[in-house]
PDB file of C-alpha atoms in Angstrom:
ATOM      1  CA  MET A 193      14.149   5.519  19.594  1.00 40.00           C
ATOM      2  CA  PRO A 194      17.377   4.660  17.775  1.00 46.00           C
ATOM      3  CA  VAL A 195      17.450   2.430  14.712  1.00 52.00           C
ATOM      4  CA  PRO A 196      17.011  -1.242  15.527  1.00 56.00           C
ATOM      5  CA  ALA A 197      19.933  -3.081  16.484  1.00 61.00           C
ATOM      6  CA  PRO A 198      20.745  -5.484  13.922  1.00 69.00           C
ATOM      7  CA  LYS A 199      19.467  -9.129  13.790  1.00 77.00           C
ATOM      8  CA  ASP A 200      19.103 -12.026  11.323  1.00 81.00           C
ATOM      9  CA  HIS A 201      15.486 -12.275  11.348  1.00 88.00           C
ATOM     10  CA  TYR A 202      12.976  -9.510  12.500  1.00 87.00           C
ATOM     11  CA  THR A 203       9.006 -10.105  13.366  1.00 89.00           C
ATOM     12  CA  PHE A 204       5.944  -7.830  13.960  1.00 91.00           C
ATOM     13  CA  ALA A 205       6.822  -7.974  17.485  1.00 88.00           C
ATOM     14  CA  ASP A 206      10.118  -5.880  17.071  1.00 86.00           C
ATOM     15  CA  CYS A 207       8.391  -3.809  15.385  1.00 85.00           C
ATOM     16  CA  LEU A 208       6.055  -3.196  17.821  1.00 85.00           C
ATOM     17  CA  THR A 209       9.389  -1.837  19.867  1.00 84.00           C
ATOM     18  CA  TRP A 210      10.281   0.807  17.282  1.00 81.00           C
ATOM     19  CA  GLY A 211       9.265   3.975  17.531  1.00 75.00           C
ATOM     20  CA  GLU A 212       6.252   5.522  15.795  1.00 74.00           C
ATOM     21  CA  ASN A 213       8.748   7.498  13.061  1.00 74.00           C
ATOM     22  CA  GLU A 214      10.290   5.070  12.037  1.00 75.00           C
ATOM     23  CA  ARG A 215       9.527   4.250   8.466  1.00 82.00           C
ATOM     24  CA  ILE A 216      11.130   0.595   8.593  1.00 85.00           C
ATOM     25  CA  GLU A 217       8.953  -2.769   6.582  1.00 88.00           C
ATOM     26  CA  ILE A 218      10.012  -6.052   7.417  1.00 89.00           C
ATOM     27  CA  ILE A 219       9.744  -8.636   4.370  1.00 90.00           C
ATOM     28  CA  ASN A 220      10.276 -12.413   5.321  1.00 91.00           C
ATOM     29  CA  GLY A 221      12.157 -11.270   7.901  1.00 90.00           C
ATOM     30  CA  GLU A 222      14.506  -8.313   6.873  1.00 90.00           C
ATOM     31  CA  ALA A 223      14.070  -4.942   7.585  1.00 87.00           C
ATOM     32  CA  VAL A 224      13.900  -2.621   4.969  1.00 87.00           C
ATOM     33  CA  MET A 225      14.448   1.188   6.053  1.00 83.00           C
ATOM     34  CA  MET A 226      12.464   3.442   4.153  1.00 82.00           C
ATOM     35  CA  SER A 227      13.299   7.212   3.550  1.00 82.00           C
ATOM     36  CA  PRO A 228      10.891  10.207   4.468  1.00 83.00           C
ATOM     37  CA  PRO A 229       8.511  10.829   1.504  1.00 87.00           C
ATOM     38  CA  THR A 230       8.587  14.200  -0.981  1.00 88.00           C
ATOM     39  CA  ARG A 231       6.198  16.953  -0.970  1.00 91.00           C
ATOM     40  CA  ILE A 232       5.222  15.926  -3.622  1.00 92.00           C
ATOM     41  CA  HIS A 233       4.581  12.327  -2.832  1.00 92.00           C
ATOM     42  CA  GLN A 234       2.528  13.320   0.144  1.00 93.00           C
ATOM     43  CA  GLU A 235       0.134  15.514  -2.052  1.00 94.00           C
ATOM     44  CA  ILE A 236      -0.400  13.056  -4.320  1.00 96.00           C
ATOM     45  CA  SER A 237      -1.150  10.241  -1.298  1.00 96.00           C
ATOM     46  CA  GLY A 238      -3.352  13.288   0.148  1.00 96.00           C
ATOM     47  CA  GLU A 239      -5.241  14.031  -3.112  1.00 97.00           C
ATOM     48  CA  LEU A 240      -5.647  10.062  -3.645  1.00 98.00           C
ATOM     49  CA  PHE A 241      -6.660   9.346  -0.066  1.00 98.00           C
ATOM     50  CA  ARG A 242      -9.401  12.387  -0.224  1.00 98.00           C
ATOM     51  CA  GLN A 243     -11.045  10.990  -3.377  1.00 98.00           C
ATOM     52  CA  LEU A 244     -11.468   7.950  -2.073  1.00 98.00           C
ATOM     53  CA  ALA A 245     -13.186   8.796   1.294  1.00 98.00           C
ATOM     54  CA  ASN A 246     -15.136  10.870   0.366  1.00 98.00           C
ATOM     55  CA  PHE A 247     -16.416   7.669  -1.864  1.00 98.00           C
ATOM     56  CA  LEU A 248     -16.244   5.444   0.553  1.00 98.00           C
ATOM     57  CA  GLU A 249     -18.024   7.912   3.481  1.00 97.00           C
ATOM     58  CA  GLY A 250     -20.755   6.006   4.964  1.00 96.00           C
ATOM     59  CA  LYS A 251     -19.953   2.635   3.102  1.00 96.00           C
ATOM     60  CA  LYS A 252     -18.574  -0.505   4.938  1.00 96.00           C
ATOM     61  CA  CYS A 253     -14.836  -0.200   3.181  1.00 97.00           C
ATOM     62  CA  LYS A 254     -12.211   1.822   4.951  1.00 98.00           C
ATOM     63  CA  VAL A 255      -9.531   3.609   3.699  1.00 98.00           C
ATOM     64  CA  TYR A 256      -6.034   4.591   5.433  1.00 98.00           C
ATOM     65  CA  PRO A 257      -2.918   6.339   4.450  1.00 96.00           C
ATOM     66  CA  ALA A 258       0.457   5.479   5.742  1.00 93.00           C
ATOM     67  CA  PRO A 259       1.819   5.070   8.141  1.00 90.00           C
ATOM     68  CA  PHE A 260      -0.846   1.678   8.474  1.00 94.00           C
ATOM     69  CA  ALA A 261       0.681  -1.631   9.569  1.00 93.00           C
ATOM     70  CA  VAL A 262       0.058  -4.357   6.859  1.00 97.00           C
ATOM     71  CA  ARG A 263       0.070  -8.357   7.897  1.00 96.00           C
ATOM     72  CA  LEU A 264      -0.048  -9.567   4.844  1.00 96.00           C
ATOM     73  CA  PHE A 265       0.311 -13.462   5.996  1.00 95.00           C
ATOM     74  CA  GLU A 266      -0.985 -12.985   8.939  1.00 92.00           C
ATOM     75  CA  LYS A 267      -3.490 -16.276  10.187  1.00 88.00           C
ATOM     76  CA  ASP A 268      -6.147 -16.476  13.194  1.00 87.00           C
ATOM     77  CA  GLY A 269      -3.655 -17.724  16.332  1.00 88.00           C
ATOM     78  CA  ASP A 270      -0.404 -15.569  15.108  1.00 90.00           C
ATOM     79  CA  THR A 271       1.312 -14.169  17.439  1.00 88.00           C
ATOM     80  CA  PRO A 272       3.532 -11.071  16.610  1.00 89.00           C
ATOM     81  CA  GLU A 273       6.611 -12.963  16.713  1.00 90.00           C
ATOM     82  CA  ASP A 274       4.990 -15.806  14.341  1.00 90.00           C
ATOM     83  CA  VAL A 275       4.328 -12.596  11.652  1.00 91.00           C
ATOM     84  CA  ASP A 276       7.862 -11.957   9.980  1.00 92.00           C
ATOM     85  CA  THR A 277       6.248 -10.006   6.868  1.00 93.00           C
ATOM     86  CA  MET A 278       4.898  -6.311   7.660  1.00 93.00           C
ATOM     87  CA  VAL A 279       4.272  -3.606   4.753  1.00 95.00           C
ATOM     88  CA  GLU A 280       3.068   0.033   5.260  1.00 94.00           C
ATOM     89  CA  PRO A 281       1.337   0.694   1.642  1.00 95.00           C
ATOM     90  CA  ASP A 282       1.061   4.053   0.854  1.00 95.00           C
ATOM     91  CA  ILE A 283      -3.103   3.935   0.650  1.00 98.00           C
ATOM     92  CA  SER A 284      -4.710   0.748   1.623  1.00 98.00           C
ATOM     93  CA  VAL A 285      -8.671  -0.109   1.373  1.00 98.00           C
ATOM     94  CA  VAL A 286      -9.859  -2.763   3.829  1.00 98.00           C
ATOM     95  CA  CYS A 287     -13.742  -4.117   3.233  1.00 98.00           C
ATOM     96  CA  ASP A 288     -13.555  -6.950   5.557  1.00 96.00           C
ATOM     97  CA  SER A 289     -13.820  -5.220   8.993  1.00 95.00           C
ATOM     98  CA  SER A 290     -12.643  -8.809  10.835  1.00 95.00           C
ATOM     99  CA  LYS A 291      -9.093  -7.788   9.481  1.00 96.00           C
ATOM    100  CA  LEU A 292      -8.893  -4.757  11.039  1.00 96.00           C
ATOM    101  CA  ASP A 293      -7.112  -4.378  14.747  1.00 94.00           C
ATOM    102  CA  ASP A 294      -5.458  -2.027  16.642  1.00 92.00           C
ATOM    103  CA  ALA A 295      -2.219  -2.798  15.189  1.00 92.00           C
ATOM    104  CA  GLY A 296      -3.656  -2.320  11.552  1.00 94.00           C
ATOM    105  CA  CYS A 297      -4.601  -4.944   8.842  1.00 96.00           C
ATOM    106  CA  LYS A 298      -4.571  -8.399   9.554  1.00 96.00           C
ATOM    107  CA  GLY A 299      -4.263 -10.302   5.985  1.00 96.00           C
ATOM    108  CA  ALA A 300      -4.390  -8.721   2.398  1.00 97.00           C
ATOM    109  CA  PRO A 301      -6.614  -5.533   1.852  1.00 98.00           C
ATOM    110  CA  ASP A 302      -8.771  -5.085  -1.255  1.00 98.00           C
ATOM    111  CA  LEU A 303      -6.530  -2.172  -2.736  1.00 98.00           C
ATOM    112  CA  VAL A 304      -3.158  -1.301  -2.401  1.00 98.00           C
ATOM    113  CA  MET A 305      -2.106   1.830  -3.855  1.00 97.00           C
ATOM    114  CA  GLU A 306       2.112   2.485  -3.993  1.00 96.00           C
ATOM    115  CA  ILE A 307       3.472   5.981  -5.064  1.00 95.00           C
ATOM    116  CA  LEU A 308       6.974   5.540  -6.618  1.00 92.00           C
ATOM    117  CA  SER A 309       9.883   7.682  -5.315  1.00 86.00           C
ATOM    118  CA  PRO A 310      13.829   6.822  -6.808  1.00 79.00           C
ATOM    119  CA  SER A 311      14.852   5.119  -3.281  1.00 76.00           C
ATOM    120  CA  THR A 312      11.499   2.568  -3.712  1.00 75.00           C
ATOM    121  CA  MET A 313      10.853   2.191  -7.382  1.00 76.00           C
ATOM    122  CA  ARG A 314      12.225  -1.299  -7.810  1.00 80.00           C
ATOM    123  CA  HIS A 315      11.156  -2.332  -4.417  1.00 78.00           C
ATOM    124  CA  ASP A 316       7.341  -1.195  -5.281  1.00 84.00           C
ATOM    125  CA  ARG A 317       7.718  -2.471  -8.829  1.00 86.00           C
ATOM    126  CA  PHE A 318       9.077  -5.861  -7.724  1.00 89.00           C
ATOM    127  CA  THR A 319       8.923  -6.858  -4.173  1.00 91.00           C
ATOM    128  CA  LYS A 320       5.796  -5.228  -3.349  1.00 92.00           C
ATOM    129  CA  PHE A 321       4.240  -6.665  -6.676  1.00 94.00           C
ATOM    130  CA  ASN A 322       5.055 -10.217  -5.756  1.00 94.00           C
ATOM    131  CA  LEU A 323       4.081 -10.225  -2.101  1.00 96.00           C
ATOM    132  CA  TYR A 324       0.773  -8.245  -3.224  1.00 97.00           C
ATOM    133  CA  GLN A 325       0.050 -10.645  -5.619  1.00 97.00           C
ATOM    134  CA  ARG A 326       0.799 -13.905  -3.136  1.00 96.00           C
ATOM    135  CA  ALA A 327      -1.103 -12.113  -0.585  1.00 97.00           C
ATOM    136  CA  GLY A 328      -4.208 -11.983  -2.400  1.00 97.00           C
ATOM    137  CA  VAL A 329      -4.787  -8.170  -2.784  1.00 98.00           C
ATOM    138  CA  ARG A 330      -7.541  -7.819  -5.292  1.00 98.00           C
ATOM    139  CA  GLU A 331      -6.292  -4.522  -7.112  1.00 98.00           C
ATOM    140  CA  TYR A 332      -2.829  -2.854  -7.176  1.00 97.00           C
ATOM    141  CA  TRP A 333      -2.055   0.444  -8.132  1.00 98.00           C
ATOM    142  CA  ILE A 334       1.770   1.571  -8.798  1.00 96.00           C
ATOM    143  CA  VAL A 335       1.317   5.708  -8.935  1.00 96.00           C
ATOM    144  CA  ASP A 336       4.337   7.274 -10.913  1.00 95.00           C
ATOM    145  CA  PRO A 337       4.880  11.018  -9.737  1.00 94.00           C
ATOM    146  CA  SER A 338       7.486  11.498 -12.453  1.00 92.00           C
ATOM    147  CA  SER A 339       5.380  10.350 -15.620  1.00 94.00           C
ATOM    148  CA  LYS A 340       2.406  11.497 -13.722  1.00 95.00           C
ATOM    149  CA  SER A 341       0.909   7.886 -14.722  1.00 96.00           C
ATOM    150  CA  VAL A 342      -0.530   5.046 -13.079  1.00 97.00           C
ATOM    151  CA  GLN A 343      -0.948   1.550 -13.596  1.00 97.00           C
ATOM    152  CA  VAL A 344      -3.738  -0.937 -12.480  1.00 98.00           C
ATOM    153  CA  PHE A 345      -3.122  -4.639 -12.135  1.00 98.00           C
ATOM    154  CA  VAL A 346      -6.246  -6.697 -10.737  1.00 98.00           C
ATOM    155  CA  LEU A 347      -5.872 -10.174  -9.275  1.00 97.00           C
ATOM    156  CA  GLU A 348      -7.151 -12.895 -11.645  1.00 96.00           C
ATOM    157  CA  ALA A 349      -6.729 -16.669 -10.799  1.00 96.00           C
ATOM    158  CA  GLY A 350      -3.883 -15.407  -8.333  1.00 95.00           C
ATOM    159  CA  ASN A 351      -1.710 -13.732 -11.070  1.00 97.00           C
ATOM    160  CA  TYR A 352      -2.223  -9.629 -11.409  1.00 97.00           C
ATOM    161  CA  LYS A 353      -3.308  -8.702 -14.713  1.00 97.00           C
ATOM    162  CA  ALA A 354      -2.737  -5.304 -16.104  1.00 96.00           C
ATOM    163  CA  GLN A 355      -6.161  -3.805 -16.308  1.00 95.00           C
ATOM    164  CA  ASP A 356      -5.919  -0.034 -17.071  1.00 95.00           C
ATOM    165  CA  PHE A 357      -3.429   2.853 -17.120  1.00 96.00           C
ATOM    166  CA  GLY A 358      -3.736   6.569 -16.966  1.00 95.00           C
ATOM    167  CA  THR A 359      -2.155   9.806 -17.327  1.00 95.00           C
ATOM    168  CA  VAL A 360      -3.473  13.641 -16.580  1.00 93.00           C
ATOM    169  CA  GLY A 361      -6.789  14.354 -17.812  1.00 90.00           C
ATOM    170  CA  ASP A 362      -7.831  10.327 -17.552  1.00 96.00           C
ATOM    171  CA  ILE A 363     -10.374   9.021 -15.188  1.00 96.00           C
ATOM    172  CA  ILE A 364      -9.751   5.541 -13.634  1.00 96.00           C
ATOM    173  CA  LYS A 365     -11.924   3.005 -12.382  1.00 97.00           C
ATOM    174  CA  VAL A 366     -11.401   1.494  -9.224  1.00 98.00           C
ATOM    175  CA  ASN A 367     -12.314  -2.296  -9.937  1.00 97.00           C
ATOM    176  CA  VAL A 368     -12.741  -3.264  -6.255  1.00 97.00           C
ATOM    177  CA  LEU A 369     -14.671  -0.253  -5.685  1.00 97.00           C
ATOM    178  CA  ASP A 370     -18.841  -0.688  -7.566  1.00 96.00           C
ATOM    179  CA  GLY A 371     -18.917   3.465  -8.973  1.00 97.00           C
ATOM    180  CA  CYS A 372     -15.528   4.485  -7.862  1.00 97.00           C
ATOM    181  CA  PHE A 373     -13.253   6.395 -10.181  1.00 98.00           C
ATOM    182  CA  ILE A 374     -10.214   8.399  -9.552  1.00 97.00           C
ATOM    183  CA  GLU A 375     -10.135  11.798 -10.972  1.00 96.00           C
ATOM    184  CA  LEU A 376      -5.624  11.893 -12.285  1.00 97.00           C
ATOM    185  CA  SER A 377      -6.285  15.573 -12.803  1.00 95.00           C
ATOM    186  CA  LYS A 378      -6.783  16.588  -9.496  1.00 96.00           C
ATOM    187  CA  VAL A 379      -4.216  13.579  -8.231  1.00 96.00           C
ATOM    188  CA  PHE A 380      -0.685  14.999 -10.383  1.00 93.00           C
ATOM    189  CA  PRO A 381      -0.235  18.554  -9.356  1.00 72.00           C
ATOM    190  CA  ASN A 382       0.372  21.008 -11.541  1.00 71.00           C
ATOM    191  CA  GLU A 383       3.821  22.369 -11.274  1.00 58.00           C
TER     192      GLU A 383
END
């Protein structure tokens, strides 16, 4: 499938016509192309997913790796043409099964993790930070492979509060999952 033809305003209906290999998010109707992830990005993502999936086995919350369509502001009754913001977080945890459908997640996940890359750093730290905060994502992790660190933000009274910071060797608490901790020594591979 070729890159979508330019438009002034994209919706989730457009996303549904694109090929599965296209890495494109739409934010307020604007298409944002994403480059393929690096090997290190994929190793980090895989380890975060593994630790979360192991913890969540047999529990009601589910973890999803990218690509996983999250329509942050979709409401009941909206059609794909009504939805003009769709993101694909690196890791999403959803505890309310009513938000899940065949296309992904309708509404805010409970936890989102984004792994920074040089091409997405500003997008993840500012654009997505503000989107996730506005949508009501209860916990947002920004994972930085270059500094081998994690920043954790927790939603309090509608705004993100810096909750935690960790580097290699630290064990970080997942605030929205009671009893869940992530071992960062396993997340950041030794080169």
